Short mmCIF file of C-alpha atoms and ligand atoms in Angstrom, two decimals:
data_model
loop_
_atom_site.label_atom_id
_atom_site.label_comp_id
_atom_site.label_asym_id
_atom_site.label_seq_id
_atom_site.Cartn_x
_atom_site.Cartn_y
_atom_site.Cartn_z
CA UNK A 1 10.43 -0.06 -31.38
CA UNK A 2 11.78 1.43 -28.05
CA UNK A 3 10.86 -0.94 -25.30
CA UNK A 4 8.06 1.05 -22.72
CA UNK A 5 8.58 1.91 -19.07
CA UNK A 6 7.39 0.22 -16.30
CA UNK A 7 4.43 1.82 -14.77
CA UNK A 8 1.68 0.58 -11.61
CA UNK A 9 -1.53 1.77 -11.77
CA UNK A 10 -3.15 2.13 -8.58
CA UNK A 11 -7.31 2.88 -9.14
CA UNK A 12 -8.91 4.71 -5.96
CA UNK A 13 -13.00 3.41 -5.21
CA UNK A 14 -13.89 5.97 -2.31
CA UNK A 15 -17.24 4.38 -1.47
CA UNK A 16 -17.46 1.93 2.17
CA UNK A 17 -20.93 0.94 3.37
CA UNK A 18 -20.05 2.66 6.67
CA UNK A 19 -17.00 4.24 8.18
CA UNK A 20 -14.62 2.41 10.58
CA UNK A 21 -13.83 4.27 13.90
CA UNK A 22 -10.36 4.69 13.20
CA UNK A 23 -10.22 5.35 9.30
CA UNK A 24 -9.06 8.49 7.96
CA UNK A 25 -8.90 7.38 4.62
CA UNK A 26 -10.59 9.39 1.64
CA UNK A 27 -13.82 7.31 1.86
CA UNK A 28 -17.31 7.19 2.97
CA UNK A 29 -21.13 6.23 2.30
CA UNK A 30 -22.67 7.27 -1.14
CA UNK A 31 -25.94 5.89 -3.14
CA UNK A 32 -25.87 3.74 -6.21
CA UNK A 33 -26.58 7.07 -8.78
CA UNK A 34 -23.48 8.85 -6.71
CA UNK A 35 -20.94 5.54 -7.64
CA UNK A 36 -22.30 4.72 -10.94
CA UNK A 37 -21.64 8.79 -11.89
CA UNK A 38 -17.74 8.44 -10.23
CA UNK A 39 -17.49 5.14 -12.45
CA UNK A 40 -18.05 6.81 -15.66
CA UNK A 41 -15.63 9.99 -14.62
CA UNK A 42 -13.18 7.59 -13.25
CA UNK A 43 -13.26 5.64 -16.70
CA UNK A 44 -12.76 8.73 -18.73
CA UNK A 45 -9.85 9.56 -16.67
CA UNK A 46 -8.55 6.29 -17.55
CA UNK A 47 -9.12 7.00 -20.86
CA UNK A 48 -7.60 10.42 -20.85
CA UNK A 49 -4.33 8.99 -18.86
CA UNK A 50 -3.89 6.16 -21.50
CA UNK A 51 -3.64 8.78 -24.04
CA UNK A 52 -1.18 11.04 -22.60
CA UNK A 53 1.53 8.06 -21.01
CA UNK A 54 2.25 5.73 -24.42
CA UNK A 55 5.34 5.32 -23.19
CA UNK A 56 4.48 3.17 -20.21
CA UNK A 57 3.20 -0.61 -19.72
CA UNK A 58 1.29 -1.48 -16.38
CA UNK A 59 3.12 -4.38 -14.45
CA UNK A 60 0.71 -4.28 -11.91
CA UNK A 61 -2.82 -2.64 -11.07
CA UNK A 62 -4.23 -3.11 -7.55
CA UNK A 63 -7.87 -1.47 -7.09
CA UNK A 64 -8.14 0.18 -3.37
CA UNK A 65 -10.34 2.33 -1.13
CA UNK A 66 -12.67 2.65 0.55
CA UNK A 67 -14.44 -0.56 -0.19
CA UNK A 68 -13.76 -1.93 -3.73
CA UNK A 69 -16.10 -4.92 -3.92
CA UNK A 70 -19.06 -2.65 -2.76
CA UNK A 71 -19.65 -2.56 -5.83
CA UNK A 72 -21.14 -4.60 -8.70
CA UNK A 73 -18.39 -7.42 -10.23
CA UNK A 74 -19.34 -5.72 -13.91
CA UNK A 75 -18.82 -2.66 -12.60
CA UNK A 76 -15.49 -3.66 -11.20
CA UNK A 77 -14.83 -5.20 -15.15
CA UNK A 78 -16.14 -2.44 -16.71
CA UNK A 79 -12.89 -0.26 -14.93
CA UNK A 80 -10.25 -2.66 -15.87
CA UNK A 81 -12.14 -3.12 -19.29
CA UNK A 82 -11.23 0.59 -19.33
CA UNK A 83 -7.65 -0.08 -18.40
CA UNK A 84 -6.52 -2.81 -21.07
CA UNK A 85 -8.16 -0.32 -23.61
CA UNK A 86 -6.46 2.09 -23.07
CA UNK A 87 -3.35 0.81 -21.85
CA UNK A 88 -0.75 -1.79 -22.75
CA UNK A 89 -0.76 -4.17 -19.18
CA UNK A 90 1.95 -7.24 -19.18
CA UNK A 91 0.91 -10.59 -19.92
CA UNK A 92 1.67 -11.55 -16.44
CA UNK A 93 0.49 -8.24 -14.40
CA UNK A 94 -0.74 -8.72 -11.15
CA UNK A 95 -4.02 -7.53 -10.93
CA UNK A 96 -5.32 -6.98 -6.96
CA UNK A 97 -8.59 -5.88 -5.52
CA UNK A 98 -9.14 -5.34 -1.77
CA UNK A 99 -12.29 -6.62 -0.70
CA UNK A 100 -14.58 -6.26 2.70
CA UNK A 101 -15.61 -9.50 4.05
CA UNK A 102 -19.31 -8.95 4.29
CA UNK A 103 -19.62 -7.43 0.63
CA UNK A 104 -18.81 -10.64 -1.44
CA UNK A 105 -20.56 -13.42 -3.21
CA UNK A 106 -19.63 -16.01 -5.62
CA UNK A 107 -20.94 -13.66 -9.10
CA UNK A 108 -18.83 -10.87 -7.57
CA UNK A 109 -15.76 -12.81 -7.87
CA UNK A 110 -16.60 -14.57 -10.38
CA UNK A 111 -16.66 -11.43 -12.59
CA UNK A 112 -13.21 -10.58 -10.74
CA UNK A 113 -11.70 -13.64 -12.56
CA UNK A 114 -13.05 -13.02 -15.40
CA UNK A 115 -11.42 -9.32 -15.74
CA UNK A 116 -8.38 -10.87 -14.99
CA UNK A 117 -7.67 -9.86 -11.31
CA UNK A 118 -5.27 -12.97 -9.45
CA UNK A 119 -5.01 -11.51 -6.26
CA UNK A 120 -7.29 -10.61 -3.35
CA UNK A 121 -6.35 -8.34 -0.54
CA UNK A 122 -9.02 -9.45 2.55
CA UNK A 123 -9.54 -6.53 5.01
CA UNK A 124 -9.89 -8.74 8.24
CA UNK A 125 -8.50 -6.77 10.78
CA UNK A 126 -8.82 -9.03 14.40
CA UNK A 127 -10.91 -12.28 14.21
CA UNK A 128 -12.20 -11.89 17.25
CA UNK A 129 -15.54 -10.35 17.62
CA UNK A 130 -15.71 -7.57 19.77
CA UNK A 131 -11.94 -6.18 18.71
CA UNK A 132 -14.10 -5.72 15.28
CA UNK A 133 -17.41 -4.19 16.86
CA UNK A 134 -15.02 -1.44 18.48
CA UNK A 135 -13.41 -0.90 15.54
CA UNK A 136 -16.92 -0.22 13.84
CA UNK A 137 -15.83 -2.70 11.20
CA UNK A 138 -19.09 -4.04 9.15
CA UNK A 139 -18.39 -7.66 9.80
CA UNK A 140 -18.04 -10.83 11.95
CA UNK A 141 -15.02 -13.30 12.10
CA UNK A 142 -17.82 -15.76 10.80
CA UNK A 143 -18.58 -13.28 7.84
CA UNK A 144 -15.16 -13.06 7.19
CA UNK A 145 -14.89 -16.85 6.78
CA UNK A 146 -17.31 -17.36 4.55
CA UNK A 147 -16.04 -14.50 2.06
CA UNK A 148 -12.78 -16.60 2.82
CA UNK A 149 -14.60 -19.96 1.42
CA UNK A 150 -16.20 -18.44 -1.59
CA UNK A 151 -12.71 -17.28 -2.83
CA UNK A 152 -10.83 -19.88 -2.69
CA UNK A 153 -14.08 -21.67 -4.06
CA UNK A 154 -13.63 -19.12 -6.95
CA UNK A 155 -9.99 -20.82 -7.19
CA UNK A 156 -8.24 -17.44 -5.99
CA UNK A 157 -4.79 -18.63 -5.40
CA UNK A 158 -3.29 -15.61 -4.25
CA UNK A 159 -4.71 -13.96 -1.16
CA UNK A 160 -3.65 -11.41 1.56
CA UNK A 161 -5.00 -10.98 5.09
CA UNK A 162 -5.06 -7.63 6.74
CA UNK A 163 -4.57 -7.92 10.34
CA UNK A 164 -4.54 -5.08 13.14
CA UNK A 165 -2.62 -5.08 15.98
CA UNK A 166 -2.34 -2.17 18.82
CA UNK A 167 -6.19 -2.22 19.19
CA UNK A 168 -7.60 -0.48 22.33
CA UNK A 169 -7.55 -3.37 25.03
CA UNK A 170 -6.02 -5.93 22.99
CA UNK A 171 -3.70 -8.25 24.53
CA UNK A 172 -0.79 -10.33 23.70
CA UNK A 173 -2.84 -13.08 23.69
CA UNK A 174 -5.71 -12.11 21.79
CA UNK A 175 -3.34 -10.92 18.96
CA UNK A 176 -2.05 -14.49 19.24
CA UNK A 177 -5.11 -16.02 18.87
CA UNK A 178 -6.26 -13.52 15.65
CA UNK A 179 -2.92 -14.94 14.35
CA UNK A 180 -3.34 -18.24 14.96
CA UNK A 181 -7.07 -18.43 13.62
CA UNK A 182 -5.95 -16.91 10.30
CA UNK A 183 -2.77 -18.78 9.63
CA UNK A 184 -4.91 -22.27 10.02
CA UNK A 185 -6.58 -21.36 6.79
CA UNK A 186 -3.06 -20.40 4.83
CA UNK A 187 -3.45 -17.70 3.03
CA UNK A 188 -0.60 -16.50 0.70
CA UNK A 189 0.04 -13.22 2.48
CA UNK A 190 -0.43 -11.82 5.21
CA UNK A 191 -0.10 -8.05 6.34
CA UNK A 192 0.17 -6.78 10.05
CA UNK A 193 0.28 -3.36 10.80
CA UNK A 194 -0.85 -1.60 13.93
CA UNK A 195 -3.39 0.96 14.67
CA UNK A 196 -2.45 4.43 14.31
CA UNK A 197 -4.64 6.89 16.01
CA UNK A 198 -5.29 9.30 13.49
CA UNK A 199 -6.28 12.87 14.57
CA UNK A 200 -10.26 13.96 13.35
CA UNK A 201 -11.32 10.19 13.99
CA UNK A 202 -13.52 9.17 16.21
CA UNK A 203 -10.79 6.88 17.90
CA UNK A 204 -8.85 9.85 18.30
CA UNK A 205 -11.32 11.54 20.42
CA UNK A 206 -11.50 8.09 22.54
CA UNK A 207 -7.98 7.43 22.92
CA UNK A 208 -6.05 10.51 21.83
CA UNK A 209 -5.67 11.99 24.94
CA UNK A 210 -3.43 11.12 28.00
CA UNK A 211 -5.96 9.12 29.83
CA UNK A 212 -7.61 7.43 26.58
CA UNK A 213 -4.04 5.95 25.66
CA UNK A 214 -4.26 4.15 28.63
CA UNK A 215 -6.87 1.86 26.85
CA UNK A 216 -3.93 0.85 24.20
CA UNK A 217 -1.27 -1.75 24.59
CA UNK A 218 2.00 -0.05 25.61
CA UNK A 219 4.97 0.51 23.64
CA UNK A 220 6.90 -2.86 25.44
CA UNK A 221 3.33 -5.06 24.69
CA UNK A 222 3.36 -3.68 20.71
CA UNK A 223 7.31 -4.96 20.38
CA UNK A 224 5.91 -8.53 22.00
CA UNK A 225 3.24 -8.50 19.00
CA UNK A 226 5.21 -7.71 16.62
CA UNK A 227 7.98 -10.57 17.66
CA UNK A 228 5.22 -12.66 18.23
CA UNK A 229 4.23 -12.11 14.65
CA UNK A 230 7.29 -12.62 13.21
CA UNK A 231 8.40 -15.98 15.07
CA UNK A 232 4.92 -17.48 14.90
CA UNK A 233 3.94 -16.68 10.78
CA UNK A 234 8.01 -17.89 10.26
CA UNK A 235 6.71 -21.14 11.93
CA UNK A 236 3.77 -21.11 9.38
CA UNK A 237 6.54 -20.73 6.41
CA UNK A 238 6.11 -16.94 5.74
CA UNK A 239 8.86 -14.78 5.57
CA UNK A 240 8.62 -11.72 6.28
CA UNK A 241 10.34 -9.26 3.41
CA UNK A 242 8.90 -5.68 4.61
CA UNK A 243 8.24 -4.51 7.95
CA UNK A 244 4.54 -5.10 8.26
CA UNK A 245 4.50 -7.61 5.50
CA UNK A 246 5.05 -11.63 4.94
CA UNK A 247 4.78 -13.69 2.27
CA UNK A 248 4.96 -17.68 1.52
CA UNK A 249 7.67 -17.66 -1.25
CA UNK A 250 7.02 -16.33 -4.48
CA UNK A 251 3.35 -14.52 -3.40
CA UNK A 252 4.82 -11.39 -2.15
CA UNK A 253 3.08 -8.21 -3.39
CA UNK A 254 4.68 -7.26 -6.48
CA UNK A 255 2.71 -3.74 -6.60
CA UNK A 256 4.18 -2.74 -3.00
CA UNK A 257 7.33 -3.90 -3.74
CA UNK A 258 7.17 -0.91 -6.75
CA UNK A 259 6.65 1.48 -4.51
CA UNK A 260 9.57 0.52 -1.98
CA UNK A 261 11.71 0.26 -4.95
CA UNK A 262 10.86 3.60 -6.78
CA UNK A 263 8.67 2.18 -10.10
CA UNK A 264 6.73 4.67 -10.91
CA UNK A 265 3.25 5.13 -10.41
CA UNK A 266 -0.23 6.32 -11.45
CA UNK A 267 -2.89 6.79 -9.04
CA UNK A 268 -6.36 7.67 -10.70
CA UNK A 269 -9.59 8.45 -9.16
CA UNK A 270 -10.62 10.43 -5.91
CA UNK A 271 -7.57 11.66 -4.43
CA UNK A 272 -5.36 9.44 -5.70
CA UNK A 273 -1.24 9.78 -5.02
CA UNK A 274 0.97 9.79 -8.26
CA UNK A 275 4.76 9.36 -9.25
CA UNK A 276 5.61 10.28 -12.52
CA UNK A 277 8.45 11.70 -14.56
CA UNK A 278 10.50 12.72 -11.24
CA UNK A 279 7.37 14.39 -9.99
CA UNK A 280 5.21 13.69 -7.03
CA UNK A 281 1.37 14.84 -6.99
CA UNK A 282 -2.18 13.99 -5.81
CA UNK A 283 -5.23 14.22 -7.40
CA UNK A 284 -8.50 16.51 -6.56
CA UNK A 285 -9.54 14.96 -2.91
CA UNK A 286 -13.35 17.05 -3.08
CA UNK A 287 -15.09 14.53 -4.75
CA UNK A 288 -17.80 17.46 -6.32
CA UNK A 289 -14.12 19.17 -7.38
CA UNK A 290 -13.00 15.71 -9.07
CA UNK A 291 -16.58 15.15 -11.24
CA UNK A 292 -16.55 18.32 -12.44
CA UNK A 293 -12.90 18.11 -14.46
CA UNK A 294 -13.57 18.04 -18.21
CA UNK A 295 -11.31 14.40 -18.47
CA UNK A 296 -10.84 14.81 -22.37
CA UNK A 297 -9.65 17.90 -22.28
CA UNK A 298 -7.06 18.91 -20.02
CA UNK A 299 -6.34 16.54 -16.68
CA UNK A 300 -3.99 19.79 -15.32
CA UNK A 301 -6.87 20.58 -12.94
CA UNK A 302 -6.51 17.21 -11.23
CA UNK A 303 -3.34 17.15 -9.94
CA UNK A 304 -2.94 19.39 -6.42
CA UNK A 305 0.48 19.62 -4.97
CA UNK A 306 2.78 18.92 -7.63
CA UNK A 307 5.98 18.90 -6.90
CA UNK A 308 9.19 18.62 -8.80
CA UNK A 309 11.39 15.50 -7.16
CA UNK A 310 15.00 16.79 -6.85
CA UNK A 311 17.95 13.93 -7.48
CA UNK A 312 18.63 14.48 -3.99
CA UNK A 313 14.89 13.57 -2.83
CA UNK A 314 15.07 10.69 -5.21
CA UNK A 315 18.42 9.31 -3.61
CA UNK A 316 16.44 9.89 0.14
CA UNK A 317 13.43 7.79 -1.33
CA UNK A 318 15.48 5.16 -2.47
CA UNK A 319 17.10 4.74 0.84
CA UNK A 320 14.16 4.87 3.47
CA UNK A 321 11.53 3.33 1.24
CA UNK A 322 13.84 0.41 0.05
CA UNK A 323 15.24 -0.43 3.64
CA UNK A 324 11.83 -1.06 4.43
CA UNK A 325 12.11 -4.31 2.50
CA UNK A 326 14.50 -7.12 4.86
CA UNK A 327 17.03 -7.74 1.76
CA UNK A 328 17.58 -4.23 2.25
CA UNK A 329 19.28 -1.79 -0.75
CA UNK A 330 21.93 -2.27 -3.07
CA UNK A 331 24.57 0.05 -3.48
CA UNK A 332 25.12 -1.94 -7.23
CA UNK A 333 21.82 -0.44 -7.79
CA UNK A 334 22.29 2.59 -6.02
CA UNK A 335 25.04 3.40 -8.46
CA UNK A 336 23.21 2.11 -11.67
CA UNK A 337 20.56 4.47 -11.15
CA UNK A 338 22.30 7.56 -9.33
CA UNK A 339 26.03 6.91 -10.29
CA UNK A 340 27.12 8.38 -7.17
CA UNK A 341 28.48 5.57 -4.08
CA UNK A 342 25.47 5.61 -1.67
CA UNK A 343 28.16 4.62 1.01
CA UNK A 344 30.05 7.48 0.62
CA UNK A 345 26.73 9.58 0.15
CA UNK A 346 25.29 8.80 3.00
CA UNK A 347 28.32 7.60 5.23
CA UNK A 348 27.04 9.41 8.61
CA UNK A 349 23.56 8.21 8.74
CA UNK A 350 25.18 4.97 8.01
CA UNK A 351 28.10 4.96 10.13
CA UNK A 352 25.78 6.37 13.04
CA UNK A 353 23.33 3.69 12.73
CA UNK A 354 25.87 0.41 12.14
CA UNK A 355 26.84 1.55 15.42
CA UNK A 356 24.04 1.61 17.50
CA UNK A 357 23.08 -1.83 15.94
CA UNK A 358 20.41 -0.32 13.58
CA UNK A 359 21.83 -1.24 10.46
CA UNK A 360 23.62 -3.62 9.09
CA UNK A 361 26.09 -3.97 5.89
CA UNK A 362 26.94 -6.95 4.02
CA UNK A 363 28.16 -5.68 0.74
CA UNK A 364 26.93 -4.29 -1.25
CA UNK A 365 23.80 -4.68 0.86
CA UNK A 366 22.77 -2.68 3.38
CA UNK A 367 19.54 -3.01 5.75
CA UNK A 368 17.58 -2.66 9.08
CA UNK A 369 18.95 -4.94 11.94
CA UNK A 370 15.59 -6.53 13.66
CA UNK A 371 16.15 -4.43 16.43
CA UNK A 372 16.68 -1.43 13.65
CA UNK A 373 13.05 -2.93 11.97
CA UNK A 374 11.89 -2.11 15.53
CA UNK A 375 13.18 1.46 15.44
CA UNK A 376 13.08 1.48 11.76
CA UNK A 377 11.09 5.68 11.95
CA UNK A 378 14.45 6.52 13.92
CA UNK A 379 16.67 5.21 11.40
CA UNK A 380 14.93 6.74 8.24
CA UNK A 381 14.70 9.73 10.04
CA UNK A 382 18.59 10.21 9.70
CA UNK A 383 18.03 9.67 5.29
CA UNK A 384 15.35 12.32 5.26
CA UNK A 385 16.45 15.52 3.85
CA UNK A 386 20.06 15.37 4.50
CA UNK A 387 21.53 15.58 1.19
CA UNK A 388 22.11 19.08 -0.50
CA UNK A 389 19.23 20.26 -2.77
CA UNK A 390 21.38 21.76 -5.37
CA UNK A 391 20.64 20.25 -8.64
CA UNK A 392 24.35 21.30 -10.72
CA UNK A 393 25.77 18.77 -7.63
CA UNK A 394 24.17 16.24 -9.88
CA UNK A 395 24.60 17.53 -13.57
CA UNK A 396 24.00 14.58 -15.35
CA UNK A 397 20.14 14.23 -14.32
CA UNK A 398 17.84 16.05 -16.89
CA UNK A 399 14.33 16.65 -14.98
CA UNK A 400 12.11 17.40 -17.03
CA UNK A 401 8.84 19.06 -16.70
CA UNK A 402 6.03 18.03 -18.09
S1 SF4 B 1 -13.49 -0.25 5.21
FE1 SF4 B 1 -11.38 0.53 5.07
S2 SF4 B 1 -11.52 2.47 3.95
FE2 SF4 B 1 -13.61 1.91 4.60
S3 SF4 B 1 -13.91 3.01 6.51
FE3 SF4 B 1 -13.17 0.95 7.04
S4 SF4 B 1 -10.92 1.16 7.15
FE4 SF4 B 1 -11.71 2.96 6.10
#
């Protein structure tokens, strides 16, 4: 029997009880009829996708949003019910759900469990109070803690923190203190990224413009956070092994970590982003659009965008995607995959970037300086479309449609 492919599945729940100030993310409010209709559609696409991809095995699954545990914990089953029936998952997968504080209780995760999720992604943001209010998140640090209790009460072993940093009037100090607050309870993981204003938000409308920017911590404050970050969670025994993301050893996020190292991937559901076959693509983003594809019959309509991943975009990904991880990438791996020498390929950006500091080689490793992690956009600037897009350069590489 031919051993099967690795695949992620990544499962999109577009429902939150109310939208944050700064989220641009496919989401928003809905009634009970509205999710328990986009349940059953997102089940038979499950069903559908199983059917079409034999060839794969899920290593990991990690349910997102929007606001995953809005909804019932047999609802939540019933979708990964959905999953092991219709695909073949590893023995050891790991299984994530991110979860509001504010929308759980003890049943909820106790059905979690039971469907066989082992890791919790928390959606915190800032434990302090009125950083939350102005982000129109639903909750309270106090809310937060509780949801906290009850999973590690539920004997959830494995649990990320989302923190926020870059938040309109937040200072060093106050990001110290969210840290400091949220490493006492010792999670597994933690992730710290900072706000982005994102353009048709209402944040951007407060702080998009030349005098609302004033409001935000400037660039030299964001660089103390984020060495703050670094030197106090390293103190805590995390190490950090992506830019925004740390880990005690052994509990870093094995799903992530397939995207930074180019596993393929299946996003279903609302909008969801795919990587399959040397093809990117999204699915239908108008949710009325996404109910009303016929599932068992032909998922074509789904997919928007699809586009055809040249060698040469693959070789890009693989650079700025995996030198977002600390250990950097491999030019041993570079080679298995590509057969090409990535030094060689990609000897300017390289050379360019050892010199100014940015990078770093230690063969037949190469990554981001921590100044370079600091100006990691410049760097991956200089691997984005650089490479000729001429397939016969690479003749080897069949791409095939599908
Ligand atoms: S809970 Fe998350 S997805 Fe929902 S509105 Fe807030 S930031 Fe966006």
């Amino acid at each position: 029997m031919s051993e099967k492919q690795k695949l992620e599945l990544y499962i999109h729940i577009p429902f939150c009880a109310s939208k944050c100030r700064y989220c641009d993310f496919l989401s928003g409010e809905s009634t009970p009829e509205a999710q328990r209709a986009y349940i059953n559609q997102l089940i038979e696409e499950i069903r559908a996708q199983g059917q079409i991809l034999p060839e794969y095995q899920l290593s990991s699954i990690f349910i997102g949003g929007g606001t995953p545990s809005i909804l019932s914990g047999l609802q939540i089953q019933n979708i990964i019910s959905a999953v092991y029936e219709n695909f073949v998952v590893e023995a050891d997968a790991e299984i994530s759900i991110e979860c509001n504080p504010g929308t759980l209780d003890a049943t909820k995760l106790e059905y979690y469990r039971e469907a066989g999720i082992n890791r919790l992604s928390l959606g915190l943001q800032s434990a302090d109070d009125e950083e939350l209010k102005l982000l129109g998140r639903i909750h309270s640090y106090n809310d937060f803690l509780h949801s906290y209790e009850l999973a590690r009460a539920a004997h959830f072993d494995n649990i990320n923190i989302d923190l926020m940093s870059g938040i309109p009037h937040q200072t060093l100090h106050k990001w110290r203190q969210s840290l400091k607050k949220v490493l006492r309870l010792h999670p597994e993981h933690i992730s710290a990224y900072s706000l982005i204003i994102e353009p048709g938000t209402p944040f951007a409308a407060l702080y998009g413009s030349e005098e609302g920017q004033k409001a935000l911590p400037g660039e030299d404050e964001e660089r103390e956070m984020y060495a703050e970050t670094k030197t106090l969670l390293e103190e805590y025994g995390f190490t950090r092994y992506e830019i925004s993301n740390y880990a005690r050893p052994g509990k870093e996020c094995r799903h992530n970590i397939g995207y930074w190292t180019g596993v393929d991937y299946l996003g279903v559901g609302l909008g969801a982003s795919s990587k399959l076959k040397h093809h990117r693509f999204h699915s239908e983003e108008r949710l009325d659009r996404y109910m009303a594809v016929e599932m068992h019959r032909d998922l074509m309509p789904l997919y928007q965008d699809l586009v055809a991943l040249t060698v040469a975009d693959e070789m890009e990904e693989f650079m700025y995607l995996g030198l977002r991880m600390t250990k950097g990438v491999s030019g041993a791996d570079f080679y298995d995959l590509f057969h090409l020498n990535m030094f060689d390929l990609f000897g300017d950006a390289i050379r360019k970037n050892t010199a100014l500091g940015l990078l770093e080689v230690d063969t037949p490793m190469l990554r981001l300086t921590e100044r370079g992690i600091d100006l990691s956009n410049r760097v991956f600037a200089d691997f984005y479309e650089v490479l000729p897009r001429n397939q016969a350069l690479f003749p080897d590489d069949p791409r095939n449609l599908f």
